[in-house]
CSV table of C-alpha atoms and ligand atoms in Angstrom, one decimal:
chain,number,residue,atom,x,y,z
A,51,MET,CA,0.0,0.0,0.0
A,52,SER,CA,1.2,3.5,-0.8
A,53,ASP,CA,2.2,5.7,2.1
A,54,VAL,CA,0.2,8.9,2.8
A,55,ASP,CA,0.5,11.9,5.1
A,56,ILE,CA,-2.8,11.5,6.9
A,57,VAL,CA,-5.1,8.6,7.2
A,58,VAL,CA,-8.7,9.3,8.2
A,59,ILE,CA,-10.3,6.3,9.8
A,60,GLY,CA,-14.0,6.0,9.3
A,61,ALA,CA,-16.0,7.7,6.4
A,62,GLY,CA,-19.0,8.8,8.6
A,63,ALA,CA,-19.9,12.5,8.9
A,64,ALA,CA,-16.8,13.3,11.0
A,65,GLY,CA,-14.4,11.5,8.7
A,66,ILE,CA,-15.9,13.0,5.5
A,67,ALA,CA,-15.8,16.5,7.1
A,68,ALA,CA,-12.1,15.9,8.1
A,69,ALA,CA,-11.2,14.7,4.5
A,70,ARG,CA,-12.9,17.7,3.0
A,71,ARG,CA,-11.1,20.1,5.3
A,72,LEU,CA,-7.7,18.5,4.4
A,73,SER,CA,-8.3,18.4,0.7
A,74,GLY,CA,-6.5,21.2,-1.1
A,75,CYS,CA,-3.8,21.5,1.7
A,76,GLY,CA,-1.1,19.8,-0.3
A,77,LEU,CA,-1.3,16.7,1.9
A,78,ARG,CA,-1.7,13.1,0.8
A,79,VAL,CA,-4.9,12.1,2.5
A,80,ARG,CA,-6.6,8.7,2.5
A,81,VAL,CA,-9.9,7.6,4.2
A,82,LEU,CA,-10.2,4.0,5.3
A,83,GLU,CA,-13.7,2.7,5.8
A,84,ALA,CA,-14.6,-0.8,7.1
A,85,ARG,CA,-17.9,-0.9,5.4
A,86,GLN,CA,-18.7,-1.2,1.7
A,87,ARG,CA,-20.5,2.3,1.8
A,88,VAL,CA,-19.8,5.8,3.2
A,89,GLY,CA,-21.9,7.6,5.7
A,90,GLY,CA,-21.7,5.4,8.8
A,91,ARG,CA,-24.7,6.3,11.0
A,92,ALA,CA,-26.0,8.6,8.3
A,93,TRP,CA,-27.6,6.1,5.8
A,94,THR,CA,-30.5,6.7,3.4
A,95,LEU,CA,-32.4,4.0,1.6
A,96,PRO,CA,-34.1,5.3,-1.5
A,97,ASP,CA,-37.9,5.1,-1.8
A,98,PRO,CA,-39.8,4.7,-4.9
A,99,ALA,CA,-41.9,7.7,-3.9
A,100,GLY,CA,-38.7,9.9,-4.3
A,101,ILE,CA,-38.0,10.7,-0.7
A,102,GLY,CA,-35.1,9.2,1.2
A,103,LEU,CA,-35.6,6.8,4.1
A,104,ASP,CA,-33.1,7.8,6.7
A,105,LEU,CA,-32.3,4.8,8.9
A,106,GLY,CA,-29.8,7.0,10.8
A,107,CYS,CA,-29.8,10.9,11.1
A,108,GLY,CA,-32.8,12.5,9.6
A,109,TRP,CA,-33.0,16.0,11.1
A,110,LEU,CA,-30.7,18.9,10.5
A,111,HIS,CA,-30.7,20.2,14.1
A,112,SER,CA,-29.8,23.8,14.8
A,113,ALA,CA,-30.5,24.0,11.1
A,114,VAL,CA,-29.6,27.7,10.4
A,115,ASP,CA,-26.1,27.2,11.9
A,116,ASN,CA,-25.7,23.6,10.7
A,117,GLU,CA,-22.7,23.2,8.2
A,118,TRP,CA,-24.6,20.4,6.5
A,119,THR,CA,-27.4,22.9,5.6
A,120,ALA,CA,-24.8,25.1,3.8
A,121,LEU,CA,-23.5,21.9,2.0
A,122,ALA,CA,-26.9,21.0,1.1
A,123,ASP,CA,-27.4,24.2,-0.8
A,124,GLU,CA,-24.0,23.9,-2.4
A,125,LEU,CA,-24.6,20.3,-3.6
A,126,GLY,CA,-28.1,21.0,-4.7
A,127,PHE,CA,-30.1,19.1,-2.1
A,128,ALA,CA,-33.7,20.4,-1.4
A,129,ILE,CA,-34.2,21.4,2.2
A,130,ASP,CA,-37.6,21.1,3.8
A,131,THR,CA,-38.1,23.9,6.5
A,132,SER,CA,-41.7,22.9,7.5
A,133,GLN,CA,-42.4,22.5,11.2
A,134,PRO,CA,-41.4,19.0,12.6
A,135,ALA,CA,-44.3,16.7,13.5
A,136,TRP,CA,-43.0,16.4,17.1
A,137,SER,CA,-43.6,20.2,17.7
A,138,LYS,CA,-47.3,19.9,16.8
A,139,PRO,CA,-50.0,18.4,18.9
A,140,ALA,CA,-50.2,14.6,18.5
A,141,LEU,CA,-53.2,12.8,17.2
A,142,GLU,CA,-55.8,12.6,19.9
A,143,GLN,CA,-56.6,8.8,19.5
A,144,GLY,CA,-56.1,7.6,23.1
A,145,PHE,CA,-54.4,10.9,24.1
A,146,PRO,CA,-56.9,13.7,24.2
A,147,ALA,CA,-55.7,17.3,23.9
A,148,ALA,CA,-56.3,18.1,27.6
A,149,ARG,CA,-54.0,15.2,28.7
A,150,GLN,CA,-51.4,16.2,26.1
A,151,ASN,CA,-51.4,19.6,27.7
A,152,GLU,CA,-50.8,18.0,31.1
A,153,PHE,CA,-48.0,16.0,29.7
A,154,ARG,CA,-46.4,19.1,28.0
A,155,THR,CA,-46.5,20.9,31.3
A,156,ALA,CA,-44.8,18.1,33.0
A,157,LEU,CA,-42.1,17.8,30.3
A,158,ASP,CA,-41.4,21.7,30.4
A,159,ALA,CA,-41.1,21.4,34.2
A,160,LEU,CA,-38.7,18.5,33.8
A,161,PHE,CA,-36.5,20.6,31.5
A,162,GLU,CA,-36.5,23.6,33.7
A,163,ARG,CA,-35.3,21.6,36.6
A,164,LEU,CA,-32.7,19.9,34.4
A,165,ASP,CA,-31.6,23.3,33.4
A,166,ARG,CA,-31.2,24.4,37.0
A,167,ALA,CA,-29.4,21.2,38.1
A,168,GLY,CA,-27.0,21.5,35.1
A,169,HIS,CA,-25.3,24.4,37.0
A,170,ALA,CA,-24.8,22.5,40.2
A,171,ARG,CA,-21.2,21.2,41.1
A,172,ASP,CA,-22.2,17.5,41.3
A,173,ASP,CA,-23.6,15.7,38.4
A,174,ARG,CA,-26.6,13.3,38.9
A,175,PRO,CA,-29.0,11.2,36.9
A,176,ALA,CA,-31.8,13.1,35.1
A,177,ALA,CA,-34.3,10.6,36.8
A,178,ASP,CA,-33.5,12.4,40.1
A,179,LEU,CA,-35.6,15.3,38.9
A,180,LEU,CA,-38.6,13.4,37.9
A,181,PRO,CA,-41.9,14.7,39.4
A,182,LYS,CA,-43.1,12.8,42.5
A,183,ASP,CA,-46.4,12.2,40.7
A,184,PRO,CA,-45.6,9.0,38.7
A,185,ARG,CA,-48.3,9.7,36.1
A,186,TRP,CA,-46.1,10.6,33.2
A,187,ARG,CA,-42.9,8.8,34.0
A,188,ASP,CA,-43.0,6.1,31.3
A,189,LEU,CA,-43.7,8.8,28.6
A,190,LEU,CA,-40.9,11.2,30.0
A,191,ASP,CA,-38.5,8.2,29.9
A,192,ALA,CA,-39.7,7.3,26.3
A,193,VAL,CA,-39.0,10.9,25.2
A,194,SER,CA,-35.6,10.7,26.7
A,195,THR,CA,-34.8,7.4,24.8
A,196,TRP,CA,-35.9,9.1,21.5
A,197,ILE,CA,-33.7,12.0,22.2
A,198,ASN,CA,-30.8,10.5,24.1
A,199,GLY,CA,-31.0,6.8,23.4
A,200,VAL,CA,-31.3,6.0,27.1
A,201,GLU,CA,-33.8,6.4,29.9
A,202,LEU,CA,-33.5,9.2,32.4
A,203,ALA,CA,-31.8,7.0,35.0
A,204,GLN,CA,-28.8,6.7,32.7
A,205,LEU,CA,-28.7,10.4,31.5
A,206,SER,CA,-26.0,12.7,33.0
A,207,VAL,CA,-27.6,16.1,33.9
A,208,HIS,CA,-24.2,17.9,33.2
A,209,ASP,CA,-23.8,16.3,29.8
A,210,LEU,CA,-27.4,17.0,28.7
A,211,CYS,CA,-27.2,20.7,29.9
A,212,ARG,CA,-24.1,21.3,27.8
A,213,TYR,CA,-25.9,20.4,24.6
A,214,VAL,CA,-26.7,23.5,22.4
A,215,ASP,CA,-29.9,23.5,20.4
A,216,THR,CA,-31.2,26.4,18.5
A,217,ASP,CA,-34.6,24.6,18.2
A,218,VAL,CA,-34.6,24.9,14.4
A,219,ASN,CA,-35.1,21.5,12.7
A,220,TRP,CA,-35.2,21.0,9.0
A,221,ARG,CA,-34.9,18.0,6.7
A,222,VAL,CA,-33.2,17.0,3.5
A,223,ARG,CA,-36.0,15.7,1.2
A,224,ALA,CA,-33.6,13.1,-0.6
A,225,GLY,CA,-32.3,12.1,2.9
A,226,TYR,CA,-29.6,13.5,5.3
A,227,GLY,CA,-27.6,10.2,4.6
A,228,SER,CA,-27.6,10.8,0.8
A,229,LEU,CA,-26.3,14.4,1.4
A,230,ILE,CA,-23.5,13.2,3.6
A,231,ALA,CA,-22.5,10.4,1.2
A,232,THR,CA,-22.5,12.9,-1.8
A,233,ALA,CA,-20.2,15.1,0.3
A,234,ALA,CA,-17.7,12.2,0.1
A,235,GLU,CA,-17.6,12.2,-3.7
A,236,GLY,CA,-14.2,12.9,-5.0
A,237,LEU,CA,-12.4,12.0,-1.8
A,238,ASP,CA,-9.8,9.1,-1.7
A,239,VAL,CA,-11.9,6.6,0.3
A,240,MET,CA,-10.9,2.9,0.5
A,241,LEU,CA,-14.1,1.0,1.3
A,242,GLY,CA,-14.0,-2.5,2.9
A,243,SER,CA,-10.7,-1.6,4.8
A,244,PRO,CA,-11.2,-2.1,8.5
A,245,VAL,CA,-8.2,-0.8,10.5
A,246,THR,CA,-7.2,-3.3,13.1
A,247,ALA,CA,-4.0,-1.9,14.7
A,248,ILE,CA,-2.0,1.3,15.0
A,249,ASP,CA,1.7,1.2,16.0
A,250,HIS,CA,2.5,4.7,17.0
A,251,ALA,CA,5.8,3.9,18.8
A,252,ASP,CA,7.9,5.7,16.1
A,253,ARG,CA,7.5,9.0,14.2
A,254,ALA,CA,5.8,7.2,11.3
A,255,LEU,CA,2.7,5.4,12.1
A,256,LYS,CA,2.1,1.9,11.0
A,257,ILE,CA,-1.6,1.4,10.1
A,258,GLU,CA,-2.7,-2.2,9.9
A,259,THR,CA,-5.8,-3.1,7.9
A,260,THR,CA,-7.3,-6.3,6.8
A,261,ARG,CA,-5.9,-5.3,3.3
A,262,GLY,CA,-2.3,-4.6,4.4
A,263,THR,CA,-0.1,-2.3,6.5
A,264,PHE,CA,1.1,1.1,5.5
A,265,ALA,CA,2.8,4.2,6.9
A,266,ALA,CA,1.3,7.7,7.7
A,267,ARG,CA,2.5,10.7,9.5
A,268,ALA,CA,-0.9,11.3,11.3
A,269,ALA,CA,-4.2,9.6,11.7
A,270,ILE,CA,-7.7,11.0,12.5
A,271,LEU,CA,-9.8,8.5,14.2
A,272,THR,CA,-13.5,8.8,14.1
A,273,LEU,CA,-14.8,5.4,15.4
A,274,PRO,CA,-18.0,5.3,17.4
A,275,THR,CA,-17.2,5.0,21.1
A,276,ASP,CA,-18.5,1.5,21.6
A,277,VAL,CA,-16.3,0.3,18.8
A,278,LEU,CA,-13.3,2.0,20.2
A,279,ALA,CA,-14.0,0.8,23.7
A,280,ARG,CA,-14.1,-2.9,22.7
A,281,GLU,CA,-10.6,-2.3,21.2
A,282,ALA,CA,-11.5,-3.0,17.5
A,283,ILE,CA,-8.2,-1.2,16.9
A,284,ARG,CA,-5.1,-2.3,19.0
A,285,PHE,CA,-2.8,0.5,19.9
A,286,ALA,CA,0.9,0.0,20.4
A,287,PRO,CA,1.8,1.5,22.8
A,288,ALA,CA,-1.6,0.9,24.5
A,289,LEU,CA,-3.9,4.0,25.0
A,290,PRO,CA,-5.9,3.1,28.3
A,291,ASP,CA,-7.1,6.7,28.8
A,292,LYS,CA,-8.7,6.7,25.4
A,293,ILE,CA,-10.3,3.4,25.8
A,294,ASP,CA,-11.6,4.4,29.3
A,295,ALA,CA,-13.0,7.7,27.8
A,296,ALA,CA,-14.7,5.9,25.1
A,297,ALA,CA,-16.3,3.5,27.7
A,298,ALA,CA,-17.5,6.4,29.7
A,299,LEU,CA,-19.4,7.8,26.6
A,300,PRO,CA,-21.4,4.7,25.4
A,301,LEU,CA,-23.9,4.8,22.6
A,302,GLY,CA,-27.5,4.7,23.6
A,303,LEU,CA,-30.0,3.2,21.2
A,304,ALA,CA,-32.7,4.5,18.9
A,305,ASP,CA,-34.1,2.4,15.9
A,306,LYS,CA,-36.4,3.3,13.1
A,307,VAL,CA,-39.0,1.1,11.3
A,308,PHE,CA,-40.5,2.3,8.0
A,309,MET,CA,-43.9,0.9,7.2
A,310,ARG,CA,-46.2,1.5,4.3
A,311,ILE,CA,-50.0,2.0,4.8
A,312,ALA,CA,-52.7,1.4,2.2
A,313,GLY,CA,-55.2,4.0,1.8
A,314,ALA,CA,-52.8,6.6,3.5
A,315,HIS,CA,-54.9,9.6,2.2
A,316,GLU,CA,-57.3,8.9,5.2
A,317,LEU,CA,-54.5,9.8,7.6
A,318,PRO,CA,-53.2,13.2,8.3
A,319,ILE,CA,-49.8,14.3,7.0
A,320,GLU,CA,-46.8,15.1,9.0
A,321,ARG,CA,-48.4,14.2,12.4
A,322,ARG,CA,-47.3,12.2,15.5
A,323,LEU,CA,-49.1,9.6,17.2
A,324,TYR,CA,-47.8,8.2,20.6
A,325,GLY,CA,-48.3,4.4,20.6
A,326,ALA,CA,-49.2,4.5,24.3
A,327,THR,CA,-48.7,6.7,27.4
A,328,GLU,CA,-47.7,4.0,29.8
A,329,GLY,CA,-45.5,1.0,29.6
A,330,GLU,CA,-43.3,0.4,26.4
A,331,ILE,CA,-43.9,3.3,24.0
A,332,ALA,CA,-43.3,3.7,20.3
A,333,SER,CA,-43.5,7.1,18.5
A,334,PHE,CA,-45.2,7.2,15.0
A,335,HIS,CA,-44.4,10.0,12.4
A,336,LEU,CA,-47.3,9.8,10.0
A,337,ARG,CA,-46.9,10.4,6.3
A,338,PRO,CA,-43.6,12.3,6.2
A,339,PHE,CA,-43.4,14.5,3.1
A,340,GLY,CA,-47.0,13.6,2.4
A,341,SER,CA,-45.9,10.0,1.6
A,342,ASP,CA,-47.8,6.8,2.3
A,343,LEU,CA,-45.2,5.8,4.9
A,344,ILE,CA,-45.1,5.9,8.7
A,345,GLU,CA,-41.8,6.3,10.4
A,346,VAL,CA,-41.7,4.5,13.8
A,347,TYR,CA,-39.2,5.5,16.4
A,348,LEU,CA,-38.3,3.1,19.2
A,349,GLY,CA,-35.5,3.9,21.9
A,350,GLY,CA,-33.6,2.6,24.9
A,351,ALA,CA,-34.4,-0.7,26.6
A,352,LEU,CA,-37.4,-1.2,24.3
A,353,ALA,CA,-35.3,-1.1,21.1
A,354,ARG,CA,-32.7,-3.3,22.8
A,355,ARG,CA,-35.4,-5.9,23.6
A,356,LEU,CA,-36.8,-5.9,20.1
A,357,GLU,CA,-33.8,-5.4,17.8
A,358,ASP,CA,-33.2,-8.4,15.6
A,359,ASP,CA,-31.7,-9.0,12.2
A,360,ASP,CA,-34.6,-8.3,10.0
A,361,GLY,CA,-36.7,-5.8,12.0
A,362,ARG,CA,-39.6,-8.0,12.4
A,363,ALA,CA,-40.0,-8.0,16.1
A,364,MET,CA,-40.0,-4.1,16.1
A,365,PHE,CA,-42.5,-4.2,13.2
A,366,ALA,CA,-44.8,-6.5,15.0
A,367,PHE,CA,-44.7,-4.3,18.2
A,368,ALA,CA,-45.3,-1.2,16.0
A,369,VAL,CA,-48.3,-2.7,14.2
A,370,ASP,CA,-49.8,-3.7,17.6
A,371,GLN,CA,-49.4,-0.2,19.1
A,372,PHE,CA,-50.7,1.4,15.9
A,373,ALA,CA,-53.8,-0.9,15.6
A,374,ASP,CA,-54.5,-0.3,19.4
A,375,ARG,CA,-54.6,3.5,18.8
A,376,MET,CA,-56.1,3.7,15.2
A,377,GLY,CA,-58.3,0.5,15.0
A,378,ASN,CA,-57.8,-3.2,14.3
A,379,ASP,CA,-58.5,-2.7,10.6
A,380,MET,CA,-55.2,-1.0,10.2
A,381,ARG,CA,-53.5,-4.3,10.7
A,382,GLY,CA,-54.2,-5.6,7.3
A,383,ARG,CA,-53.2,-2.2,5.6
A,384,ILE,CA,-49.7,-2.0,7.0
A,385,SER,CA,-46.6,-3.5,5.3
A,386,PHE,CA,-43.0,-3.6,6.4
A,387,VAL,CA,-40.6,-1.4,4.4
A,388,ALA,CA,-37.3,-1.4,6.3
A,389,ALA,CA,-35.7,-1.2,9.8
A,390,SER,CA,-32.5,-0.3,11.4
A,391,ALA,CA,-30.6,-2.4,13.9
A,392,TRP,CA,-27.9,0.0,15.2
A,393,ALA,CA,-26.9,-2.1,18.3
A,394,ARG,CA,-26.3,-5.2,16.3
A,395,ASP,CA,-24.3,-3.4,13.8
A,396,PRO,CA,-20.7,-4.2,14.7
A,397,LEU,CA,-19.3,-1.0,13.2
A,398,SER,CA,-21.7,1.3,15.3
A,399,ARG,CA,-22.9,-0.8,18.3
A,400,GLY,CA,-25.6,1.8,19.0
A,401,SER,CA,-27.0,5.2,17.8
A,402,TYR,CA,-25.7,8.2,19.7
A,403,SER,CA,-23.4,8.8,22.6
A,404,HIS,CA,-24.2,10.0,26.1
A,405,ALA,CA,-22.0,10.4,29.1
A,406,ARG,CA,-22.2,8.1,32.1
A,407,ILE,CA,-23.1,10.0,35.3
A,408,GLY,CA,-20.2,12.1,36.3
A,409,MET,CA,-18.2,11.5,33.0
A,410,SER,CA,-19.1,14.3,30.8
A,411,ASP,CA,-15.6,15.7,31.0
A,412,ARG,CA,-14.4,12.5,29.1
A,413,ARG,CA,-15.5,14.1,26.0
A,414,ALA,CA,-12.5,16.3,26.2
A,415,VAL,CA,-10.2,13.4,27.1
A,416,LEU,CA,-11.4,11.5,24.1
A,417,ALA,CA,-10.9,14.6,21.8
A,418,ALA,CA,-7.3,15.3,22.9
A,419,PRO,CA,-4.5,14.5,20.4
A,420,VAL,CA,-1.8,12.0,21.2
A,421,ASP,CA,1.8,13.1,20.5
A,422,ASP,CA,0.6,15.4,17.6
A,423,ARG,CA,0.2,12.2,15.5
A,424,LEU,CA,-3.2,10.6,16.5
A,425,PHE,CA,-6.1,12.9,16.4
A,426,PHE,CA,-9.7,12.1,17.6
A,427,ALA,CA,-13.0,13.0,16.0
A,428,GLY,CA,-16.6,11.8,15.9
A,429,GLU,CA,-19.8,13.1,17.5
A,430,ALA,CA,-18.8,11.8,20.9
A,431,THR,CA,-15.8,14.1,21.1
A,432,SER,CA,-18.0,17.2,20.9
A,433,ARG,CA,-18.9,19.0,24.1
A,434,GLU,CA,-21.9,20.9,22.9
A,435,ASP,CA,-23.1,19.1,19.7
A,436,PHE,CA,-22.6,15.4,20.6
A,437,SER,CA,-25.0,12.8,19.3
A,438,THR,CA,-25.5,14.8,16.0
A,439,ALA,CA,-24.3,14.8,12.3
A,440,HIS,CA,-23.3,18.5,12.7
A,441,GLY,CA,-21.4,17.7,15.9
A,442,ALA,CA,-19.6,15.0,13.9
A,443,TYR,CA,-18.9,17.5,11.0
A,444,ARG,CA,-17.5,20.0,13.4
A,445,SER,CA,-15.3,17.5,15.3
A,446,GLY,CA,-13.9,16.3,12.0
A,447,THR,CA,-13.0,19.8,10.8
A,448,ARG,CA,-11.4,20.5,14.3
A,449,ALA,CA,-9.3,17.4,14.2
A,450,ALA,CA,-8.2,18.1,10.6
A,451,GLU,CA,-7.1,21.6,11.6
A,452,GLU,CA,-5.2,20.1,14.6
A,453,ALA,CA,-3.4,17.7,12.2
A,454,ILE,CA,-2.7,20.4,9.6
A,455,ALA,CA,-1.1,22.5,12.4
A,456,ALA,CA,1.0,19.6,13.7
A,457,LEU,CA,2.3,18.5,10.3
A,458,THR,CA,3.1,22.0,9.3
A,459,ALA,CA,5.1,22.6,12.6
A,460,SER,CA,6.9,19.3,12.2
A,461,ARG,CA,7.9,20.2,8.5
A,462,GLN,CA,9.2,23.5,9.7
A,463,SER,CA,11.3,21.8,12.4
A,464,THR,CA,13.0,19.4,10.1
B,591,LIG,C1,-31.6,6.2,14.5
B,591,LIG,C2,-30.6,7.4,14.5
B,591,LIG,C3,-31.3,8.7,14.3
B,591,LIG,C4,-30.4,9.8,14.4
B,591,LIG,N1,-31.0,11.0,14.1
B,591,LIG,C5,-30.3,12.1,14.0
B,591,LIG,C6,-30.8,13.4,13.6
B,591,LIG,O1,-32.0,13.4,13.3
B,591,LIG,N2,-29.9,14.5,13.5
B,591,LIG,C7,-28.6,14.4,13.8
B,591,LIG,O2,-27.8,15.4,13.7
B,591,LIG,N3,-28.0,13.2,14.2
B,591,LIG,C8,-28.7,12.1,14.3
B,591,LIG,N4,-28.3,10.8,14.6
B,591,LIG,C9,-26.8,10.7,15.0
B,591,LIG,C10,-25.9,10.9,13.8
B,591,LIG,O3,-26.3,10.0,12.7
B,591,LIG,C11,-24.5,10.7,14.3
B,591,LIG,O4,-24.2,11.4,15.4
B,591,LIG,C12,-23.3,10.9,13.3
B,591,LIG,O5,-23.8,10.3,11.9
B,591,LIG,C13,-22.1,10.2,13.6
B,591,LIG,O6,-21.1,10.4,12.8
B,591,LIG,P1,-19.6,10.0,13.1
B,591,LIG,O7,-18.7,10.2,11.9
B,591,LIG,O8,-19.2,10.5,14.4
B,591,LIG,O9,-19.8,8.4,13.3
B,591,LIG,P2,-20.1,7.3,12.3
B,591,LIG,O10,-21.2,7.8,11.4
B,591,LIG,O11,-20.5,6.1,13.1
B,591,LIG,O12,-18.9,7.1,11.5
B,591,LIG,C14,-17.7,6.2,11.9
B,591,LIG,C15,-17.3,5.3,10.8
B,591,LIG,O13,-16.2,4.5,11.1
B,591,LIG,C16,-16.3,3.3,10.6
B,591,LIG,N5,-15.5,2.2,11.2
B,591,LIG,C17,-15.8,1.7,12.4
B,591,LIG,N6,-14.8,0.8,12.8
B,591,LIG,C18,-13.8,1.0,11.9
B,591,LIG,C19,-12.5,0.5,11.6
B,591,LIG,N7,-11.9,-0.4,12.5
B,591,LIG,N8,-11.8,0.8,10.5
B,591,LIG,C20,-12.4,1.7,9.6
B,591,LIG,N9,-13.5,2.2,9.7
B,591,LIG,C21,-14.3,1.8,10.9
B,591,LIG,C22,-17.8,2.9,10.6
B,591,LIG,O14,-18.1,2.0,9.6
B,591,LIG,C23,-18.3,4.4,10.2
B,591,LIG,O15,-18.6,4.6,8.8
B,591,LIG,C24,-29.0,9.7,14.5
B,591,LIG,C25,-28.4,8.4,14.7
B,591,LIG,C26,-29.3,7.3,14.7
B,591,LIG,C27,-28.6,5.9,14.7
C-alpha cells in the first residue's frame, strides 16, 4: 500500500468532514472505511416515492447554523423547512388534547429542573428530577430514549445541559444520509478496509488493515465510542485513557422502522401519534413529506429488547401499538418497508453517545490529540453538539485543523 501523510479512519460525517477540510492542503490524504459504503450512522435508503428513508440521522438540528445545511445548498439538495411533527399536537386517539397539555406541562417542568441542576457542582442522573407524581414517568422516559438513546436514570444532567440546540429543525428531502454520502464524492476513500491496529511508537505510524499495512505521518480516528471501547483497533503503545474515555461515553440506542400504509390519504400528513402513554412506547411519524409511509421510532431498553436481524419484532410491536390506537382494521393495511438495527451493527454498536453519570468531561479526554500524531473526532468528542451529524462534522474539521497545524510545525522543524 502506498504511504500517505494523513489517514482518516471512518467515512462517517466526521471522517468526511475531516477529509474535505484536508483536501487542497497539499497533503496526501486517504480515508479508510470498514464498510462497503460511506456515511456510517448517516444512511439513506431510496424510496420509490422519491423521498429518502433515513435509517440514521434525519433532522438537520440547529439547522440555520448547521454546516450540512450550507453543504446541502452547495450540492443541490432540497431542504424542507416545515415544522417538525413532534412540535405539533399529537393525534388525539387515546391521548386527548387536555391530557397532552398536562404532559407538555410536566415535560417543560422537567426541562426547567434539568437546566437548573446543570449548573450544580455535582452531576446526577436526570431521573432524580422526575416529578413525585408518577403519572407521566413512562412517557418522559420514552421521550428521553428518543432524544438520548437512554432512559432518564442513565442520563447525565451535566452532559445534557451542555448540549446546544437552537430549536430549528429542517430535513433534507432526498435524505440526510444521501447528502453526507454525496459530500464524500471525489475523496480518496478505500471501502472494505477495517483498521485493526496502529503502531505509534515511532514517528511514522504503522496502520494495519485487513488489506495490508502502511505508513502515515498522522491519523484521524472517528470510530463510534462502543467500537473503540471494545478495542476494535489495538494501539501500540496502548492508550488506556482513550479506551476508558470511550467506555465512559457509550452509545444509547434508537431504531427506526418504516412501514407503508394502504389508503394513506385517510390519515393526516406530518403528524405524530404516541403508541401508548404508559409501559413501552413507540412514536409514530405519519406520512412524512405527504408519503404513504409511517416512520416508527423506538428507543432505549425497548429497542434493545426488540432489535433483531430483520426488524420483524420491532415491526410486530409497532403494528400492535398502531392498531391499538387507530383501529384493528389497520393491521391488514400495513406492510413492512425497512428497519435499522444499530446495536447489532458491529461498526456502530448503538445510535448516539451519552456520558455516564459524572463522566461528561471524558468528551474532552477523548478529543485530545496523542503526540501530535493521533487525532480524535466523531460526534462523541463534541462537548456541545454530541450525538448529532453536525457535531460530527465540526469535530472532523477541528481534528483536521489540529493535524494540519502539527504536520506544518513538524515540517518547519525538520
Ligand atoms: C436512528 C438514528 C437517528 C439519528 N437522528 C439524528 C438526527 O436526526 N440528526 C442528527 O444530527 N443526528 C442524528 N443521529 C446521529 C448521527 O447520525 C451521528 O451522530 C453521526 O452520523 C455520527 O457520525 P460519526 O462520523 O461521528 O460516526 P459514524 O457515522 O459512526 O462514522 C464512523 C465510521 O467509522 C467506521 N468504522 C468503524 N470501525 C472501523 C475500523 N476499525 N476501521 C475503519 N472504519 C471503521 C464505521 O463504519 C463508520 O462509517 C441519529 C443516529 C441514529 C442511529
